[in-house]
Tab-separated table of C-alpha atoms in Angstrom:
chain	number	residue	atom	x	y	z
A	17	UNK	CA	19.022	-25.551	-23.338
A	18	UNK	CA	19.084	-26.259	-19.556
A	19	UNK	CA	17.226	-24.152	-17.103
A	20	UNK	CA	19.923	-21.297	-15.648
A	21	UNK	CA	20.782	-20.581	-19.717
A	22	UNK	CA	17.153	-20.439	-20.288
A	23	UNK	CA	16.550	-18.047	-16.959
A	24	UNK	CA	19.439	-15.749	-18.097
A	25	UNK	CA	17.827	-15.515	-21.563
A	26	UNK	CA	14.441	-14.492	-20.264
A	27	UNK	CA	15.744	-12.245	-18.038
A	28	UNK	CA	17.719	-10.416	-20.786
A	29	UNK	CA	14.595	-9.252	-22.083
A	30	UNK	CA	13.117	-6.327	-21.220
A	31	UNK	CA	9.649	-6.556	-20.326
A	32	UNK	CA	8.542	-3.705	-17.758
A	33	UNK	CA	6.651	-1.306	-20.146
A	34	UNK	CA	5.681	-4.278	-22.583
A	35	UNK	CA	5.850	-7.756	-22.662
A	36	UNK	CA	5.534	-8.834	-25.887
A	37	UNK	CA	9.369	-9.177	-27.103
A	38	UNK	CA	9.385	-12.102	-23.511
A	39	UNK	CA	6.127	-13.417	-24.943
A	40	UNK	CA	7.634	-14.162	-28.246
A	41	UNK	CA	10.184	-15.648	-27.001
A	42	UNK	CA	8.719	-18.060	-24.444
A	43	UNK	CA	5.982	-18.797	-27.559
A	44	UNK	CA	8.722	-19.761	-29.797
A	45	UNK	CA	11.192	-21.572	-27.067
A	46	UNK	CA	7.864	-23.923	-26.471
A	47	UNK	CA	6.692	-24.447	-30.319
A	48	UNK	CA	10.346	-25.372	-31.304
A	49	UNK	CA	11.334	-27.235	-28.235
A	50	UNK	CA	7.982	-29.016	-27.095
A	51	UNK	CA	5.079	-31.308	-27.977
A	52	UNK	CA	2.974	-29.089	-26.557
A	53	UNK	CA	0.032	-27.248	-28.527
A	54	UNK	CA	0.530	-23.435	-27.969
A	55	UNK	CA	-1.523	-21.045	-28.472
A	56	UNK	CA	-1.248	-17.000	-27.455
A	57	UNK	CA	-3.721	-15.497	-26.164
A	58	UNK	CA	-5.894	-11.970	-26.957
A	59	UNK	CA	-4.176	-10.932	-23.893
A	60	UNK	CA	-0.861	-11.491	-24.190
A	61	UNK	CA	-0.390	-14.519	-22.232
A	62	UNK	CA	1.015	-17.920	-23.411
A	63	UNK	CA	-0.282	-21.023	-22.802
A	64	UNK	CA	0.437	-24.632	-23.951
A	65	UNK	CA	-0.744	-27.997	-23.212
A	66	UNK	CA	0.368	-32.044	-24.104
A	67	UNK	CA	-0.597	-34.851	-22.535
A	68	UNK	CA	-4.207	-35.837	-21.791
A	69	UNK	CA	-6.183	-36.766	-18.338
A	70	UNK	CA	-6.518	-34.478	-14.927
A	71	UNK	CA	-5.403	-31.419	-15.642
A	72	UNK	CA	-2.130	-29.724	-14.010
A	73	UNK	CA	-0.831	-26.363	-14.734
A	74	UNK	CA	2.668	-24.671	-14.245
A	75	UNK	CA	1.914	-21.092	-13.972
A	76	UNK	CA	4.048	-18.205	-14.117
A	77	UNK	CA	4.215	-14.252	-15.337
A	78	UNK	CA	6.854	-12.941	-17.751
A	79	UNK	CA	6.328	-9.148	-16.356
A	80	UNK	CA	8.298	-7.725	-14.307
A	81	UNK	CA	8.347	-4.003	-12.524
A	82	UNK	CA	10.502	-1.649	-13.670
A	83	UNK	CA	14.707	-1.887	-13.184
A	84	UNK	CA	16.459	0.401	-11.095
A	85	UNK	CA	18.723	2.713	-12.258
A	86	UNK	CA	21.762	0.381	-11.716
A	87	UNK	CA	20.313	-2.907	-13.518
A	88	UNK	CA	19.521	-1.060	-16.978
A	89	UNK	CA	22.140	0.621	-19.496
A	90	UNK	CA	20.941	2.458	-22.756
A	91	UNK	CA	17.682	0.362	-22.748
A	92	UNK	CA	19.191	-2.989	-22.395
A	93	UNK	CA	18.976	-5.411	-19.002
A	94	UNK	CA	22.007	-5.532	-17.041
A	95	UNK	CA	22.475	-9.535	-15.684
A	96	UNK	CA	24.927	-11.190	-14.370
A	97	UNK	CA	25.854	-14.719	-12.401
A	98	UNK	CA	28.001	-15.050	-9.940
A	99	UNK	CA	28.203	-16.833	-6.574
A	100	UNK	CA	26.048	-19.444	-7.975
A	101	UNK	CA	23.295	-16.701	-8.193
A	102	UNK	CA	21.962	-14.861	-11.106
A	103	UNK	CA	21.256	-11.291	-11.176
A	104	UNK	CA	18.750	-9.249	-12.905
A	105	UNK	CA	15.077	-7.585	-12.702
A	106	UNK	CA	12.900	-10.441	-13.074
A	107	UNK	CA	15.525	-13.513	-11.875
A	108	UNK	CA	13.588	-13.708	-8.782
A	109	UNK	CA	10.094	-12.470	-9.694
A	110	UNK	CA	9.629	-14.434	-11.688
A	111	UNK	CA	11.414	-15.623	-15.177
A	112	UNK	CA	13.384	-17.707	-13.167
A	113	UNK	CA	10.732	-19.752	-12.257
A	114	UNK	CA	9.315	-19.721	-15.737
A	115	UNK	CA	12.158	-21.055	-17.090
A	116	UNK	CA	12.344	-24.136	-14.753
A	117	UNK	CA	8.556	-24.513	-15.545
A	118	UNK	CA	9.319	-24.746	-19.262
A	119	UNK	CA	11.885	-27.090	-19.046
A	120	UNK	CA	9.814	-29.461	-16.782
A	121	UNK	CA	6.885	-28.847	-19.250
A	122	UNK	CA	9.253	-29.870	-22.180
A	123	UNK	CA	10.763	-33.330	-20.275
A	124	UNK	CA	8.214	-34.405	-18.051
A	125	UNK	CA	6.753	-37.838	-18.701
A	126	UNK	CA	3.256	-38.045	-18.598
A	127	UNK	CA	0.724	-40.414	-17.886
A	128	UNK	CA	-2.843	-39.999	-17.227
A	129	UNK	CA	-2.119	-36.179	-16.847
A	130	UNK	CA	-2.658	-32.980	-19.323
A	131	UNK	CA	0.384	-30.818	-18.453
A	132	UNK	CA	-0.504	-27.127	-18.844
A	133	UNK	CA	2.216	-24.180	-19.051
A	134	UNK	CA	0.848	-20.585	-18.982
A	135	UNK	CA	2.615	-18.041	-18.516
A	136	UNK	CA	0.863	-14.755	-18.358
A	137	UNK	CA	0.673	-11.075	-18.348
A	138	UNK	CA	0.111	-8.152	-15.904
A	139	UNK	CA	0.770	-9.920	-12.977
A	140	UNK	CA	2.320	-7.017	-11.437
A	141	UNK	CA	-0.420	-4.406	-12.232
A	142	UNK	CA	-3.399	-6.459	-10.956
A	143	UNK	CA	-3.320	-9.623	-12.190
A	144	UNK	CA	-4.362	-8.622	-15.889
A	145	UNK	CA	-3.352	-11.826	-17.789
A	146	UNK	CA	-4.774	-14.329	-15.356
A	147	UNK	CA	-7.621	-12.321	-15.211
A	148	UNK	CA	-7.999	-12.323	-18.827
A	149	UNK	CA	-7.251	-16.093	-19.103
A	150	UNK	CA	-10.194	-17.347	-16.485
A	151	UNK	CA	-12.276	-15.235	-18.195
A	152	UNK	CA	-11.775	-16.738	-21.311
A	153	UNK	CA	-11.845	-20.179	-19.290
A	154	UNK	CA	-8.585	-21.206	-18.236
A	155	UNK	CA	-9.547	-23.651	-15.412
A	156	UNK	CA	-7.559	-26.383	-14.949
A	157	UNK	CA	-8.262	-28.582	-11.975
A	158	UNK	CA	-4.437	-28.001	-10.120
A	159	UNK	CA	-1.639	-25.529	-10.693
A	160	UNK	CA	1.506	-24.954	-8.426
A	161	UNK	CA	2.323	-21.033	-9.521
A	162	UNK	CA	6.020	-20.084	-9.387
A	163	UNK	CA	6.096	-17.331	-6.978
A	164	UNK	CA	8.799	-17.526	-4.350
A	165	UNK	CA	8.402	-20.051	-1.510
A	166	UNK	CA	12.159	-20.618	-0.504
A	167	UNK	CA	13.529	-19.767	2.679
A	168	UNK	CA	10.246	-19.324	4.592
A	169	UNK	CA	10.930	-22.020	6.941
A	170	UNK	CA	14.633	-22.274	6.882
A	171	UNK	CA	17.467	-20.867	4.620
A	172	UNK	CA	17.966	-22.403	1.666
A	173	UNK	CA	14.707	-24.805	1.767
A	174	UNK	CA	12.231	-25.061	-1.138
A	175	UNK	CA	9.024	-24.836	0.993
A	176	UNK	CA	5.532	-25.615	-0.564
A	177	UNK	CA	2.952	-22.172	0.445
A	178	UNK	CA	-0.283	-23.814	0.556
A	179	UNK	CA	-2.275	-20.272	1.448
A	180	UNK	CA	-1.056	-16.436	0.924
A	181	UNK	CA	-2.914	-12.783	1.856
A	182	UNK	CA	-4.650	-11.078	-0.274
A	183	UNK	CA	-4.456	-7.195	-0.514
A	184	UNK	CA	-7.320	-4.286	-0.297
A	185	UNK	CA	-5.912	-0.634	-1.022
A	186	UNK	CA	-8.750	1.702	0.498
A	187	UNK	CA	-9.501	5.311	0.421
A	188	UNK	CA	-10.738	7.036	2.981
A	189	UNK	CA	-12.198	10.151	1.838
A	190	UNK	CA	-12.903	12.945	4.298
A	191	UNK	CA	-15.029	16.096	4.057
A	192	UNK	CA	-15.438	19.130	5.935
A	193	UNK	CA	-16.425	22.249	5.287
A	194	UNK	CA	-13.618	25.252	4.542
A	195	UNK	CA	-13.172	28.279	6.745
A	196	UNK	CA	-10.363	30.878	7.650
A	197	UNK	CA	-8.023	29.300	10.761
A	198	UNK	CA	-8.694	32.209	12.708
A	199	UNK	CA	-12.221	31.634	13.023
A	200	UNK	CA	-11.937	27.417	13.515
A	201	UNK	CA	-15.314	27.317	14.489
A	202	UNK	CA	-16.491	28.710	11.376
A	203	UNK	CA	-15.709	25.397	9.309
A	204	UNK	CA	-15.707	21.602	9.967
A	205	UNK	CA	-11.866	20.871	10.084
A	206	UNK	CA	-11.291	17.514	7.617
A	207	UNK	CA	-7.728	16.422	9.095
A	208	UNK	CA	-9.501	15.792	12.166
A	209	UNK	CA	-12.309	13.861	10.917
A	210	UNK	CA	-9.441	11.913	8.784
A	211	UNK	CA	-7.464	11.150	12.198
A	212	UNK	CA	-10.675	10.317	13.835
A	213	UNK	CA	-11.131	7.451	10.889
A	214	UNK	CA	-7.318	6.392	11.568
A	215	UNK	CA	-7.966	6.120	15.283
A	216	UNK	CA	-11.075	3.830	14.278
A	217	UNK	CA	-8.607	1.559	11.827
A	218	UNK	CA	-5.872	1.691	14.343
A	219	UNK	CA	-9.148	-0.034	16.935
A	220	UNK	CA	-10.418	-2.235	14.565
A	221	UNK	CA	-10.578	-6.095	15.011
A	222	UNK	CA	-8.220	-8.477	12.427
A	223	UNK	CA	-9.518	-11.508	11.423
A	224	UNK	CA	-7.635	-14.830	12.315
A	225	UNK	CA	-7.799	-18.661	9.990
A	226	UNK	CA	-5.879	-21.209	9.730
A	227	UNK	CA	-5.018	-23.785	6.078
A	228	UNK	CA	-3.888	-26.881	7.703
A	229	UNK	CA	-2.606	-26.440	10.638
A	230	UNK	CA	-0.991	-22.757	9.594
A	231	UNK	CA	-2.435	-19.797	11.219
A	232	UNK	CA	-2.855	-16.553	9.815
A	233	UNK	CA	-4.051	-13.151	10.373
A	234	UNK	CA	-5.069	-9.976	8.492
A	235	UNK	CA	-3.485	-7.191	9.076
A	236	UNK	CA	-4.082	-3.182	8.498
A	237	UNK	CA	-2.107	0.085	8.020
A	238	UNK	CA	-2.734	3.796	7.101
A	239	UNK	CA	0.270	4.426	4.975
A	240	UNK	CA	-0.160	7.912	3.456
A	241	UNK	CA	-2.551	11.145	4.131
A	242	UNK	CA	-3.117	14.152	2.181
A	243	UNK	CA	-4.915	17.389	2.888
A	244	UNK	CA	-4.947	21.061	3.306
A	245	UNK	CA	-4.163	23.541	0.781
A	246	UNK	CA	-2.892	26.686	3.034
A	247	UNK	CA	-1.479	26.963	6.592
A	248	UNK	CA	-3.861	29.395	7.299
A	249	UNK	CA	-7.042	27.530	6.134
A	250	UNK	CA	-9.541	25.205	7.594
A	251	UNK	CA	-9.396	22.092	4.958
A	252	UNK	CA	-12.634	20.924	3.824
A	253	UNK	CA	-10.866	17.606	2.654
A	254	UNK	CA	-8.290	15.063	3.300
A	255	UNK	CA	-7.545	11.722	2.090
A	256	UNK	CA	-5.768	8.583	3.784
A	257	UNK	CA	-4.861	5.372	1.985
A	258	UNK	CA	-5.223	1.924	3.736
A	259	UNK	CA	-3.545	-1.310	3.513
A	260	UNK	CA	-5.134	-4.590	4.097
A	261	UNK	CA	-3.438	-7.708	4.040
A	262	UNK	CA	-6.677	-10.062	3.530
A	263	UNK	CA	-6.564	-13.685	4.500
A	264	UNK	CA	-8.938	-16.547	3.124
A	265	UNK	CA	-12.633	-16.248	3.987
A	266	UNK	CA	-12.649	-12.636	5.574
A	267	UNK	CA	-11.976	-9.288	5.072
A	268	UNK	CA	-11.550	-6.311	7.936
A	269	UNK	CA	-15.424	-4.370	8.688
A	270	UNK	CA	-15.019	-0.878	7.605
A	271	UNK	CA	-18.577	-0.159	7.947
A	272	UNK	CA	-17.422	2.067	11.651
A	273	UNK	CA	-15.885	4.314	8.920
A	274	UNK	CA	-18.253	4.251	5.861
A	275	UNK	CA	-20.716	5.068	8.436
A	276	UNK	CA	-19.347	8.310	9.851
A	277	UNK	CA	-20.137	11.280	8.942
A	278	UNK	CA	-18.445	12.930	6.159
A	279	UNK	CA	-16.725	10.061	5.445
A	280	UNK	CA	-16.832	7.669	2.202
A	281	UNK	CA	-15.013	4.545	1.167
A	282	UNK	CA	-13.537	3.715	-1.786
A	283	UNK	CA	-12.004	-0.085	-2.334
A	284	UNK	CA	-9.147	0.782	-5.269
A	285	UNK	CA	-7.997	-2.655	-5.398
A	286	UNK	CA	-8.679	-6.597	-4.292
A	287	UNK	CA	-6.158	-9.254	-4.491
A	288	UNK	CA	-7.919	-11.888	-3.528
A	289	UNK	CA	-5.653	-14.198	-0.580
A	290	UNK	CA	-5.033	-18.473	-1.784
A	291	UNK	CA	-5.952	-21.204	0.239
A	292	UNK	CA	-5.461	-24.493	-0.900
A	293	UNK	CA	-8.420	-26.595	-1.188
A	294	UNK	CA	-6.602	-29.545	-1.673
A	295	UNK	CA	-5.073	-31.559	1.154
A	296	UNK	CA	-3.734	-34.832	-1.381
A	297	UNK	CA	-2.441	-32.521	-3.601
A	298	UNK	CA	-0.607	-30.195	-1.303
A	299	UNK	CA	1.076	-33.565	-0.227
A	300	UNK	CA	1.735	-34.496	-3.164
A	301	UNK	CA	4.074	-31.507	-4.079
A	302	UNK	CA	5.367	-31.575	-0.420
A	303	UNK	CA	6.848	-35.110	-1.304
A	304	UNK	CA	7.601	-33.892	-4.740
A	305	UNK	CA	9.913	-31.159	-2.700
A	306	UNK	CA	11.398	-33.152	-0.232
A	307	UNK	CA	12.623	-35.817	-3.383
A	308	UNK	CA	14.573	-32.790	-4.596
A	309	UNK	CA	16.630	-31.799	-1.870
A	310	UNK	CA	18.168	-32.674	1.731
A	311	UNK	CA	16.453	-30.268	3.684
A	312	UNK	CA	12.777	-30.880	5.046
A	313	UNK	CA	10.770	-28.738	3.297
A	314	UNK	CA	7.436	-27.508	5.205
A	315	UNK	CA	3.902	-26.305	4.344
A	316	UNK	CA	3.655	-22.624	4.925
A	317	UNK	CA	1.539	-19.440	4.062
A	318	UNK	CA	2.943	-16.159	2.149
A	319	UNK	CA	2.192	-12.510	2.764
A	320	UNK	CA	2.204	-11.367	-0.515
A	321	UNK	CA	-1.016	-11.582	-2.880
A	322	UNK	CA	-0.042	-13.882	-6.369
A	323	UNK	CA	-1.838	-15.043	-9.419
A	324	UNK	CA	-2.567	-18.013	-6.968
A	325	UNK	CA	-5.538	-15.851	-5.778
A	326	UNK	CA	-7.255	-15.182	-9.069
A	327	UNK	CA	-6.950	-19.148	-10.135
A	328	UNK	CA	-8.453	-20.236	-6.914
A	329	UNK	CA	-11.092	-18.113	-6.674
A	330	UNK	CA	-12.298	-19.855	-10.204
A	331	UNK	CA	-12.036	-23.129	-9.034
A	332	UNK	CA	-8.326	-24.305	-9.226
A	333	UNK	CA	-6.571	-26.277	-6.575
A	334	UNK	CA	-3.242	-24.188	-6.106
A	335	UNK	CA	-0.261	-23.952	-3.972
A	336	UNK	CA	2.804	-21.670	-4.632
A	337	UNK	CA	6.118	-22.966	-4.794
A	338	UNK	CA	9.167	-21.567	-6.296
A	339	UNK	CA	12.873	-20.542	-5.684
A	340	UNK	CA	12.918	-16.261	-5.021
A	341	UNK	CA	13.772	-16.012	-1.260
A	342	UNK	CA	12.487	-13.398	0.777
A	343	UNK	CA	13.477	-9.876	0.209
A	344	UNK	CA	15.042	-10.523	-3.182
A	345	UNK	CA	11.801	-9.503	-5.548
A	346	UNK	CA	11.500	-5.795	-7.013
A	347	UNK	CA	15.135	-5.296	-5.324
A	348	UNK	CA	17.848	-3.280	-6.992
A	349	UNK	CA	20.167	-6.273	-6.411
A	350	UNK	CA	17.806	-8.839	-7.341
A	351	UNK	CA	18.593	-12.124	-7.709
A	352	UNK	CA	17.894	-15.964	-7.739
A	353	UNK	CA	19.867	-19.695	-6.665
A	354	UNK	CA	21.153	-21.372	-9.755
A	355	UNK	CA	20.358	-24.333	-7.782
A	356	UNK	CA	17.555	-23.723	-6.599
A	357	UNK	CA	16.217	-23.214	-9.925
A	358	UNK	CA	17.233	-26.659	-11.037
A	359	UNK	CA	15.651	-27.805	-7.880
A	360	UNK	CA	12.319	-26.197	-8.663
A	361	UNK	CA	12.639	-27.811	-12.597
A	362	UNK	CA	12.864	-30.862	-10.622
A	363	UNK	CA	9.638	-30.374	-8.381
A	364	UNK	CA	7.669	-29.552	-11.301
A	365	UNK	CA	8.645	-32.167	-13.322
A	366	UNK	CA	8.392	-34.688	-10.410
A	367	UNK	CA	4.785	-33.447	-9.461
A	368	UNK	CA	3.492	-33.588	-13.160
A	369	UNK	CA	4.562	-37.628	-13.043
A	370	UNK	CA	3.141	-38.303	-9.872
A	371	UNK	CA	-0.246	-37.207	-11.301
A	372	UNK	CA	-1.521	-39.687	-13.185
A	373	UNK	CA	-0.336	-41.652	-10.181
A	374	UNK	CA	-2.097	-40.000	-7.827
A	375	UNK	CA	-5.592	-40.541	-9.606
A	376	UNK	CA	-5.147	-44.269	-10.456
């Protein structure tokens, strides 16, 4: 089975409100197909491993968010190919990738290297399976995760993302104190301490790095606000949600906020940003990329937050590379390169023989 009939298969499978039926099958496809020792996880996730020496992992997720209306029909997963492209919640983000990852994990030859495959859960509700995984103490020393990294620096070109943003969703709570609206005075009005906190967000400094040689900044936005309960009442509370896109190392001071009064803070949710820790290994896939096609692939950064985050933050060299383009993930015509699939089954394979190689 070569890597587009393999992506097609995965992507058949539904695997929005549970993953296990795409678990089972990636668990079997590896024990029946592979050296590798596989185990599957209390969490869901599925893992396998051959070789021995440095480790190197192939990392993907076999969740995906749910279909729109248009790529679903009585339950079952509407895909197609055409135009050299195949269509289908989850081509893109990210059973594509998975399924190039597999293949290479199958045909690689190793020396000096313990090739690891994991594929995991929950990805797109918080990072669940990787989560789980580190805890349990998956750690291996490098992992290139299959998250999208074509077409950042040109169209068409399989680029290597050596960092990516994190995101913070924050709550900004405020209170004030209820009164009729034709006595204003009467009450402490809690939209205006709310647009008082958005004026202070809209102010507030953005913190700038750089990975080698890429810059990159944070970023914030107030994207919704709630409040009031009648047009003729003074609210005593309102509510606006924040996003932060972090970057490595820092994070945007809300302490102007926290510290006002009336106001409190709530952080509902940290993906932590990537940076890539490892300059001869983000090389080494960079060569591994430019091997596999005609284009000159570069080192770049992401804006989205990826299981990339979770690994490096325990210890593991990472950089992202894989073939969804931008714009095509969570899309109601989502959809991924053919070629560019075989290309990335080609990276991975290529970077898993290097290796041993590279540590000699």
């Amino acid at each position: 089975m070569d890597t587009r009939e393999l992506a097609r298969t995965l992507v058949d499978i539904p695997s929005h409100d549970d993953e296990t039926a795409a678990g089972d099958y990636i668990e079997r496809w590896l024990r029946e197909r592979t050296a590798g020792a596989v185990t599957r996880d209390q969490h869901g996730n599925v893992i396998a491993r051959r070789g021995s020496g440095p480790q190197f992992a192939l990392v993907g997720h076999h969740d995906v968010v749910p279909p729109a209306a248009e790529q679903i029909d009585n339950g079952e997963y509407q895909t197609a190919v055409r135009d050299g492209r195949l269509y289908g919640r989850g081509g893109a983000d990210m059973k594509g990738a998975v399924a190039a990852a597999m293949c290479a994990f199958r045909d690689a030859e190793l020396e000096n290297c313990e090739l690891v495959f994991a594929s995991f859960v929950g990805e797109e509700t918080g990072g669940r399976g990787a989560r789980g995984a580190i805890a349990d103490g998956f750690a291996p020393e490098r992992a290139i995760i299959g998250e999208g990294s074509t077409g950042y620096s040109d169209e068409g070109v399989t680029d290597v993302a050596i960092a990516h943003k994190g995101r913070r969703a924050v709550t900004v709570d405020a209170a004030g104190k209820r009164a009729h609206a034709s006595e204003p005075d009467a009450g402490t009005n809690a939209i205006y301490r709310a647009t008082e906190a958005v004026e202070l967000l809209k102010g507030v400094p953005v913190p700038e790095t750089s990975v080698f040689g890429n810059s990159m900044s944070g970023s914030l936005a107030v994207t919704e606000i709630e409040g009031g309960t009648a047009w003729n009442v003074i609210p005593d509370s309102c509510t606006i949600t924040v996003d932060e896109r972090t970057i490595p190392g820092d994070r945007i001071d809300l302490s102007d906020v926290r510290n006002r009064d009336g106001m409190s803070v709530t952080i509902e949710q940290d993906l932590p940003p990537m940076a890539c820790d490892d300059r001869e290994f983000a090389a080494l896939v960079t060569a591994a990329a430019e091997r596999a096609q005609t284009a000159q692939p570069q080192q770049v950064s992401k804006p989205h937050a990826t299981d990339a985050g979770w690994l490096a933050d325990a210890g593991t060299s990472c950089v992202v590379c894989g073939p969804a383009e931008p714009g095509e993930a969570h899309t109601a015509t989502e959809s991924v390169s053919l070629a560019v699939l075989d290309r990335c089954r080609e990276i991975y394979q290529s970077t898993a023989e290097a290796i041993g190689d590279d540590r000699d």
